[in-house]
Amino acid sequence: MTEDTSSLCARVYDWFGLDWLADNAQAFVATPLRILLIIVVAAVARLLINRSIRRLTSRTASGQVPTILKPRRTKNGNQNHQQVVEQVAARRTQRAEAIGSVLRSFASIVVFFIAIVMVLGELGINLAPIVASAGVVGVALGFGAQNLIKDFIAGIGIILEDQYGVGDVVDLGEASGTVEAVGLRITRLRDVNGVVWYARNGEVLRVGNKSQGYAQVVIDLPVTHDTDLERCRTVMQEVGDAVYAEPEWAEVILGEPESLGVEAITPQAIVMRLQVRTTNADQWRVGRELRMRLQERFAAEGIRIPVVVAPTAVGPT
């Protein structure tokens, strides 16, 4: 019996005066106290770590708005960009909460795993076979569930990097549509036909986000080769400015429309381009309105759009 054990036995005997309790002081007193201490330290450590993670995520969620999305001094002041700023703040908050939840779960697992190992060690259980068995099981699960692990890691990256979020219109390759849910394993989206698609995050190799932050409406209109191009460009600019001047559309158009002029020249037509920056939720509505007004104005100005005649098939003679 070691000196520490003898001292503990003597103290227990002095306190309680029981021979059997003094003889088993190590098992009945020292070990339970150590286990209790381990549990208390683990609980406190988990509490402190979770509190630190919450503070970090809260600071991230209330961070500065990116410079490109800050309100600029236009005729409508901050109203033009208010929706964009709110969307950016909401996305940042959702992303911070999701990452904070993952970090807290991971920290809890690590803390409790270390605590369990230390408790087993206090109980005198040989940990070598358990660790070896856990290693074998971990390798087997790693090979068998590597796609699942890949999906989870990719999901964490998607959320952390804010590649897309709920409500975004994205193109994932074979599937495109509006995102309805983003999880750590899969992404659910619905296309224009109402079909729901489930995409594994680990299989998403590239993402085209059509509605993140702001959207760019680009309208290319073909005109005939004998068109007065400068007049056509002016007409397109006037149509864009007229829409921008209306209060209904000024709230969703984030900047003055730009008539860029000739975009392409082909044997069939000359392509003229008009470009407008809008909020992501209203890009299609703004595009449809501009196309309708451009068509009406072109007809009034006598600007002709070429008619492409499909070649007729020639049968055998």
Tab-separated table of C-alpha atoms in Angstrom:
chain	number	residue	atom	x	y	z
A	1	MET	CA	0.000	0.000	0.000
A	2	THR	CA	1.492	3.362	-0.992
A	3	GLU	CA	2.004	6.272	1.337
A	4	ASP	CA	-0.855	8.303	-0.219
A	5	THR	CA	-3.258	5.360	0.133
A	6	SER	CA	-2.199	4.772	3.732
A	7	SER	CA	-2.692	8.444	4.517
A	8	LEU	CA	-6.150	8.368	2.899
A	9	CYS	CA	-7.119	5.232	4.841
A	10	ALA	CA	-5.938	6.806	8.079
A	11	ARG	CA	-7.915	9.971	7.465
A	12	VAL	CA	-11.094	8.039	6.596
A	13	TYR	CA	-10.673	5.957	9.778
A	14	ASP	CA	-10.195	9.119	11.827
A	15	TRP	CA	-13.308	10.683	10.300
A	16	PHE	CA	-15.741	7.748	10.418
A	17	GLY	CA	-14.072	5.149	12.680
A	18	LEU	CA	-15.039	2.265	10.347
A	19	ASP	CA	-12.413	-0.346	9.516
A	20	TRP	CA	-14.105	-1.602	6.315
A	21	LEU	CA	-14.524	1.941	4.953
A	22	ALA	CA	-10.928	2.775	5.772
A	23	ASP	CA	-9.699	-0.400	4.028
A	24	ASN	CA	-11.712	0.465	0.880
A	25	ALA	CA	-11.186	4.207	0.978
A	26	GLN	CA	-9.624	4.216	-2.477
A	27	ALA	CA	-12.665	2.579	-4.116
A	28	PHE	CA	-15.406	4.243	-2.079
A	29	VAL	CA	-13.971	7.739	-1.614
A	30	ALA	CA	-11.040	8.660	-3.838
A	31	THR	CA	-12.287	7.161	-7.106
A	32	PRO	CA	-15.852	8.608	-6.884
A	33	LEU	CA	-14.436	12.016	-6.009
A	34	ARG	CA	-12.086	11.925	-8.989
A	35	ILE	CA	-14.933	10.845	-11.286
A	36	LEU	CA	-17.128	13.630	-9.938
A	37	LEU	CA	-14.318	16.125	-10.467
A	38	ILE	CA	-13.858	14.946	-14.075
A	39	ILE	CA	-17.600	15.332	-14.757
A	40	VAL	CA	-17.680	18.806	-13.223
A	41	VAL	CA	-14.605	19.964	-15.159
A	42	ALA	CA	-16.059	18.540	-18.403
A	43	ALA	CA	-19.372	20.302	-17.845
A	44	VAL	CA	-17.661	23.611	-17.056
A	45	ALA	CA	-15.331	23.276	-20.058
A	46	ARG	CA	-18.297	22.542	-22.359
A	47	LEU	CA	-20.159	25.547	-20.971
A	48	LEU	CA	-17.218	27.894	-21.498
A	49	ILE	CA	-16.506	26.602	-25.007
A	50	ASN	CA	-20.170	26.918	-26.043
A	51	ARG	CA	-20.313	30.437	-24.625
A	52	SER	CA	-17.192	31.404	-26.596
A	53	ILE	CA	-18.660	29.930	-29.782
A	54	ARG	CA	-21.932	31.829	-29.260
A	55	ARG	CA	-20.048	35.101	-28.778
A	56	LEU	CA	-18.014	34.461	-31.911
A	57	THR	CA	-21.062	33.628	-34.026
A	58	SER	CA	-23.015	36.594	-32.630
A	59	ARG	CA	-20.147	38.914	-33.534
A	60	THR	CA	-20.027	37.388	-37.014
A	61	ALA	CA	-23.799	37.711	-37.478
A	62	SER	CA	-23.714	41.426	-36.607
A	63	GLY	CA	-20.653	42.242	-38.692
A	64	GLN	CA	-20.195	44.979	-41.272
A	65	VAL	CA	-22.086	44.932	-44.566
A	66	PRO	CA	-19.812	44.391	-47.608
A	67	THR	CA	-18.768	47.639	-49.301
A	68	ILE	CA	-20.363	46.742	-52.626
A	69	LEU	CA	-23.753	46.381	-50.913
A	70	LYS	CA	-23.647	49.543	-48.808
A	71	PRO	CA	-26.269	52.136	-49.731
A	72	ARG	CA	-25.057	54.692	-52.213
A	73	ARG	CA	-26.213	58.280	-52.558
A	74	THR	CA	-28.818	58.051	-55.307
A	75	LYS	CA	-32.048	59.906	-55.813
A	76	ASN	CA	-33.829	57.367	-53.618
A	77	GLY	CA	-31.190	57.364	-50.870
A	78	ASN	CA	-31.047	54.190	-48.835
A	79	GLN	CA	-34.331	52.782	-50.126
A	80	ASN	CA	-32.765	51.326	-53.266
A	81	HIS	CA	-30.433	49.111	-51.264
A	82	GLN	CA	-32.518	48.424	-48.177
A	83	GLN	CA	-33.729	45.035	-49.381
A	84	VAL	CA	-30.224	43.957	-50.336
A	85	VAL	CA	-28.814	44.989	-46.957
A	86	GLU	CA	-31.573	43.114	-45.130
A	87	GLN	CA	-30.993	39.982	-47.219
A	88	VAL	CA	-27.250	40.067	-46.573
A	89	ALA	CA	-27.816	40.463	-42.825
A	90	ALA	CA	-30.343	37.610	-42.749
A	91	ARG	CA	-28.040	35.284	-44.692
A	92	ARG	CA	-25.105	36.141	-42.432
A	93	THR	CA	-27.208	35.403	-39.341
A	94	GLN	CA	-28.425	32.047	-40.694
A	95	ARG	CA	-24.915	31.028	-41.696
A	96	ALA	CA	-23.464	32.004	-38.325
A	97	GLU	CA	-26.171	30.063	-36.469
A	98	ALA	CA	-25.630	26.952	-38.590
A	99	ILE	CA	-21.855	27.002	-38.159
A	100	GLY	CA	-22.237	27.727	-34.434
A	101	SER	CA	-24.500	24.696	-34.036
A	102	VAL	CA	-21.965	22.459	-35.790
A	103	LEU	CA	-19.072	23.796	-33.704
A	104	ARG	CA	-20.976	23.378	-30.437
A	105	SER	CA	-21.915	19.797	-31.286
A	106	PHE	CA	-18.322	18.971	-32.240
A	107	ALA	CA	-16.957	20.576	-29.050
A	108	SER	CA	-19.450	18.664	-26.887
A	109	ILE	CA	-18.506	15.352	-28.499
A	110	VAL	CA	-14.781	15.977	-27.972
A	111	VAL	CA	-15.179	17.101	-24.346
A	112	PHE	CA	-17.437	14.211	-23.355
A	113	PHE	CA	-15.242	11.676	-25.174
A	114	ILE	CA	-12.192	12.821	-23.215
A	115	ALA	CA	-14.225	12.745	-19.984
A	116	ILE	CA	-15.479	9.205	-20.656
A	117	VAL	CA	-11.952	7.968	-21.360
A	118	MET	CA	-10.686	9.506	-18.123
A	119	VAL	CA	-13.586	8.014	-16.129
A	120	LEU	CA	-12.906	4.563	-17.552
A	121	GLY	CA	-9.267	4.987	-16.596
A	122	GLU	CA	-10.271	5.831	-13.010
A	123	LEU	CA	-12.406	2.683	-12.895
A	124	GLY	CA	-9.355	0.620	-13.769
A	125	ILE	CA	-10.616	-0.502	-17.172
A	126	ASN	CA	-7.892	-1.318	-19.674
A	127	LEU	CA	-8.362	1.186	-22.492
A	128	ALA	CA	-5.944	-0.388	-24.978
A	129	PRO	CA	-8.424	-2.977	-26.378
A	130	ILE	CA	-11.176	-0.343	-26.513
A	131	VAL	CA	-8.984	2.137	-28.363
A	132	ALA	CA	-7.795	-0.578	-30.766
A	133	SER	CA	-11.362	-1.735	-31.417
A	134	ALA	CA	-12.505	1.846	-31.925
A	135	GLY	CA	-9.690	2.358	-34.414
A	136	VAL	CA	-10.718	-0.702	-36.421
A	137	VAL	CA	-14.381	0.322	-36.355
A	138	GLY	CA	-13.441	3.865	-37.364
A	139	VAL	CA	-11.445	2.625	-40.357
A	140	ALA	CA	-14.323	0.356	-41.413
A	141	LEU	CA	-16.834	3.185	-41.097
A	142	GLY	CA	-14.475	5.508	-42.935
A	143	PHE	CA	-14.373	3.202	-45.949
A	144	GLY	CA	-18.059	2.321	-45.821
A	145	ALA	CA	-19.376	5.824	-45.223
A	146	GLN	CA	-16.836	7.899	-47.104
A	147	ASN	CA	-19.536	9.369	-49.375
A	148	LEU	CA	-21.553	10.376	-46.322
A	149	ILE	CA	-18.508	12.025	-44.727
A	150	LYS	CA	-17.752	13.762	-48.020
A	151	ASP	CA	-21.313	15.130	-48.139
A	152	PHE	CA	-21.093	16.461	-44.577
A	153	ILE	CA	-17.740	18.166	-45.153
A	154	ALA	CA	-18.999	19.701	-48.401
A	155	GLY	CA	-22.160	20.870	-46.618
A	156	ILE	CA	-20.115	22.628	-43.951
A	157	GLY	CA	-18.129	24.350	-46.705
A	158	ILE	CA	-21.289	25.445	-48.533
A	159	ILE	CA	-22.754	26.978	-45.374
A	160	LEU	CA	-19.467	28.507	-44.184
A	161	GLU	CA	-18.679	30.084	-47.560
A	162	ASP	CA	-22.305	31.141	-48.165
A	163	GLN	CA	-22.323	29.663	-51.651
A	164	TYR	CA	-26.127	29.679	-51.636
A	165	GLY	CA	-29.022	29.801	-49.200
A	166	VAL	CA	-32.760	29.254	-48.955
A	167	GLY	CA	-34.574	31.306	-51.591
A	168	ASP	CA	-31.634	31.563	-54.004
A	169	VAL	CA	-32.061	30.534	-57.627
A	170	VAL	CA	-29.114	28.292	-58.453
A	171	ASP	CA	-27.806	26.104	-61.246
A	172	LEU	CA	-26.177	22.909	-59.951
A	173	GLY	CA	-25.603	21.359	-63.368
A	174	GLU	CA	-28.246	18.736	-64.000
A	175	ALA	CA	-30.678	20.452	-61.612
A	176	SER	CA	-31.558	24.120	-61.341
A	177	GLY	CA	-34.248	26.007	-59.475
A	178	THR	CA	-35.073	27.735	-56.201
A	179	VAL	CA	-33.346	26.424	-53.065
A	180	GLU	CA	-35.862	25.250	-50.457
A	181	ALA	CA	-33.496	23.755	-47.882
A	182	VAL	CA	-29.751	23.523	-47.269
A	183	GLY	CA	-28.549	20.766	-44.951
A	184	LEU	CA	-25.185	19.334	-44.083
A	185	ARG	CA	-25.832	16.307	-46.334
A	186	ILE	CA	-28.236	17.362	-49.089
A	187	THR	CA	-29.648	20.440	-50.793
A	188	ARG	CA	-33.308	20.521	-51.837
A	189	LEU	CA	-34.445	22.748	-54.689
A	190	ARG	CA	-37.554	23.119	-56.860
A	191	ASP	CA	-37.381	23.885	-60.588
A	192	VAL	CA	-39.770	26.001	-62.684
A	193	ASN	CA	-41.932	22.942	-63.410
A	194	GLY	CA	-42.452	22.269	-59.706
A	195	VAL	CA	-40.163	19.222	-59.609
A	196	VAL	CA	-38.269	18.839	-56.328
A	197	TRP	CA	-34.605	17.898	-56.716
A	198	TYR	CA	-32.349	16.496	-53.990
A	199	ALA	CA	-28.635	17.064	-54.581
A	200	ARG	CA	-25.926	15.531	-52.401
A	201	ASN	CA	-23.549	18.259	-51.282
A	202	GLY	CA	-20.531	16.086	-52.022
A	203	GLU	CA	-21.615	15.777	-55.664
A	204	VAL	CA	-21.967	19.537	-56.218
A	205	LEU	CA	-18.878	20.397	-58.263
A	206	ARG	CA	-19.879	23.903	-59.273
A	207	VAL	CA	-22.717	26.283	-58.427
A	208	GLY	CA	-24.185	29.134	-60.429
A	209	ASN	CA	-26.021	31.454	-58.012
A	210	LYS	CA	-28.358	33.728	-59.946
A	211	SER	CA	-29.707	35.684	-56.990
A	212	GLN	CA	-27.016	36.320	-54.388
A	213	GLY	CA	-26.828	39.879	-53.100
A	214	TYR	CA	-28.072	41.527	-56.305
A	215	ALA	CA	-28.969	40.481	-59.827
A	216	GLN	CA	-27.980	41.823	-63.224
A	217	VAL	CA	-30.706	41.970	-65.871
A	218	VAL	CA	-29.114	41.847	-69.308
A	219	ILE	CA	-31.382	42.381	-72.322
A	220	ASP	CA	-29.992	41.696	-75.794
A	221	LEU	CA	-32.217	42.805	-78.678
A	222	PRO	CA	-31.391	42.118	-82.335
A	223	VAL	CA	-32.054	44.851	-84.897
A	224	THR	CA	-31.652	44.968	-88.661
A	225	HIS	CA	-28.376	46.065	-90.241
A	226	ASP	CA	-29.855	49.316	-91.637
A	227	THR	CA	-30.865	50.549	-88.161
A	228	ASP	CA	-29.605	53.897	-86.862
A	229	LEU	CA	-27.548	52.382	-84.037
A	230	GLU	CA	-27.014	55.605	-82.088
A	231	ARG	CA	-30.741	56.329	-82.171
A	232	CYS	CA	-31.471	52.753	-81.115
A	233	ARG	CA	-29.069	53.016	-78.200
A	234	THR	CA	-30.681	56.304	-77.134
A	235	VAL	CA	-34.169	54.793	-77.310
A	236	MET	CA	-33.119	51.859	-75.123
A	237	GLN	CA	-31.587	54.256	-72.592
A	238	GLU	CA	-34.759	56.352	-72.540
A	239	VAL	CA	-36.914	53.279	-71.921
A	240	GLY	CA	-34.656	52.180	-69.074
A	241	ASP	CA	-34.609	55.664	-67.516
A	242	ALA	CA	-38.416	55.901	-67.763
A	243	VAL	CA	-38.835	52.658	-65.840
A	244	TYR	CA	-36.248	53.726	-63.270
A	245	ALA	CA	-38.078	57.040	-62.726
A	246	GLU	CA	-41.304	55.336	-61.658
A	247	PRO	CA	-41.612	54.866	-57.864
A	248	GLU	CA	-42.878	51.288	-58.269
A	249	TRP	CA	-39.702	50.200	-60.041
A	250	ALA	CA	-37.221	52.551	-58.378
A	251	GLU	CA	-37.520	50.488	-55.189
A	252	VAL	CA	-36.204	47.334	-56.886
A	253	ILE	CA	-33.738	48.816	-59.403
A	254	LEU	CA	-30.424	49.381	-57.632
A	255	GLY	CA	-28.767	51.662	-60.159
A	256	GLU	CA	-29.371	53.661	-63.302
A	257	PRO	CA	-29.903	51.474	-66.405
A	258	GLU	CA	-27.026	51.414	-68.887
A	259	SER	CA	-27.517	51.144	-72.618
A	260	LEU	CA	-24.188	49.636	-73.659
A	261	GLY	CA	-24.725	49.802	-77.409
A	262	VAL	CA	-23.611	47.161	-79.886
A	263	GLU	CA	-22.900	43.812	-78.245
A	264	ALA	CA	-22.509	41.608	-81.332
A	265	ILE	CA	-22.739	41.696	-85.122
A	266	THR	CA	-23.931	38.602	-86.954
A	267	PRO	CA	-24.997	37.944	-90.557
A	268	GLN	CA	-28.626	37.983	-89.377
A	269	ALA	CA	-28.691	41.043	-87.074
A	270	ILE	CA	-26.911	43.568	-84.886
A	271	VAL	CA	-27.388	42.867	-81.153
A	272	MET	CA	-27.935	45.849	-78.833
A	273	ARG	CA	-27.584	45.477	-75.055
A	274	LEU	CA	-29.315	47.096	-72.077
A	275	GLN	CA	-28.062	46.301	-68.551
A	276	VAL	CA	-29.862	46.938	-65.239
A	277	ARG	CA	-28.909	46.000	-61.662
A	278	THR	CA	-31.875	44.893	-59.529
A	279	THR	CA	-32.714	43.088	-56.313
A	280	ASN	CA	-32.436	39.336	-56.658
A	281	ALA	CA	-36.138	38.659	-56.048
A	282	ASP	CA	-37.332	41.086	-58.756
A	283	GLN	CA	-34.902	40.433	-61.601
A	284	TRP	CA	-37.355	38.449	-63.735
A	285	ARG	CA	-40.193	40.916	-63.172
A	286	VAL	CA	-37.973	43.857	-64.142
A	287	GLY	CA	-36.703	41.980	-67.207
A	288	ARG	CA	-40.216	41.220	-68.454
A	289	GLU	CA	-41.326	44.836	-67.986
A	290	LEU	CA	-38.304	46.201	-69.850
A	291	ARG	CA	-38.719	43.782	-72.762
A	292	MET	CA	-42.389	44.691	-73.137
A	293	ARG	CA	-41.681	48.424	-73.132
A	294	LEU	CA	-38.743	48.075	-75.498
A	295	GLN	CA	-40.865	46.145	-77.965
A	296	GLU	CA	-43.613	48.783	-77.823
A	297	ARG	CA	-41.103	51.644	-78.221
A	298	PHE	CA	-39.310	49.917	-81.089
A	299	ALA	CA	-42.608	49.520	-82.899
A	300	ALA	CA	-43.436	53.207	-82.342
A	301	GLU	CA	-39.965	54.346	-83.517
A	302	GLY	CA	-39.933	52.069	-86.544
A	303	ILE	CA	-36.911	50.096	-85.321
A	304	ARG	CA	-37.183	46.700	-86.945
A	305	ILE	CA	-36.247	43.354	-85.427
A	306	PRO	CA	-35.090	40.890	-88.109
A	307	VAL	CA	-37.249	37.893	-88.841
A	308	VAL	CA	-35.265	34.695	-89.121
A	309	VAL	CA	-36.760	32.346	-91.685
A	310	ALA	CA	-36.002	28.701	-91.107
A	311	PRO	CA	-34.584	26.958	-94.201
A	312	THR	CA	-37.048	24.700	-95.913
A	313	ALA	CA	-36.162	21.090	-96.369
A	314	VAL	CA	-35.533	20.058	-99.946
A	315	GLY	CA	-36.789	16.587	-100.769
A	316	PRO	CA	-35.309	14.208	-103.327
A	317	THR	CA	-36.103	15.033	-106.948
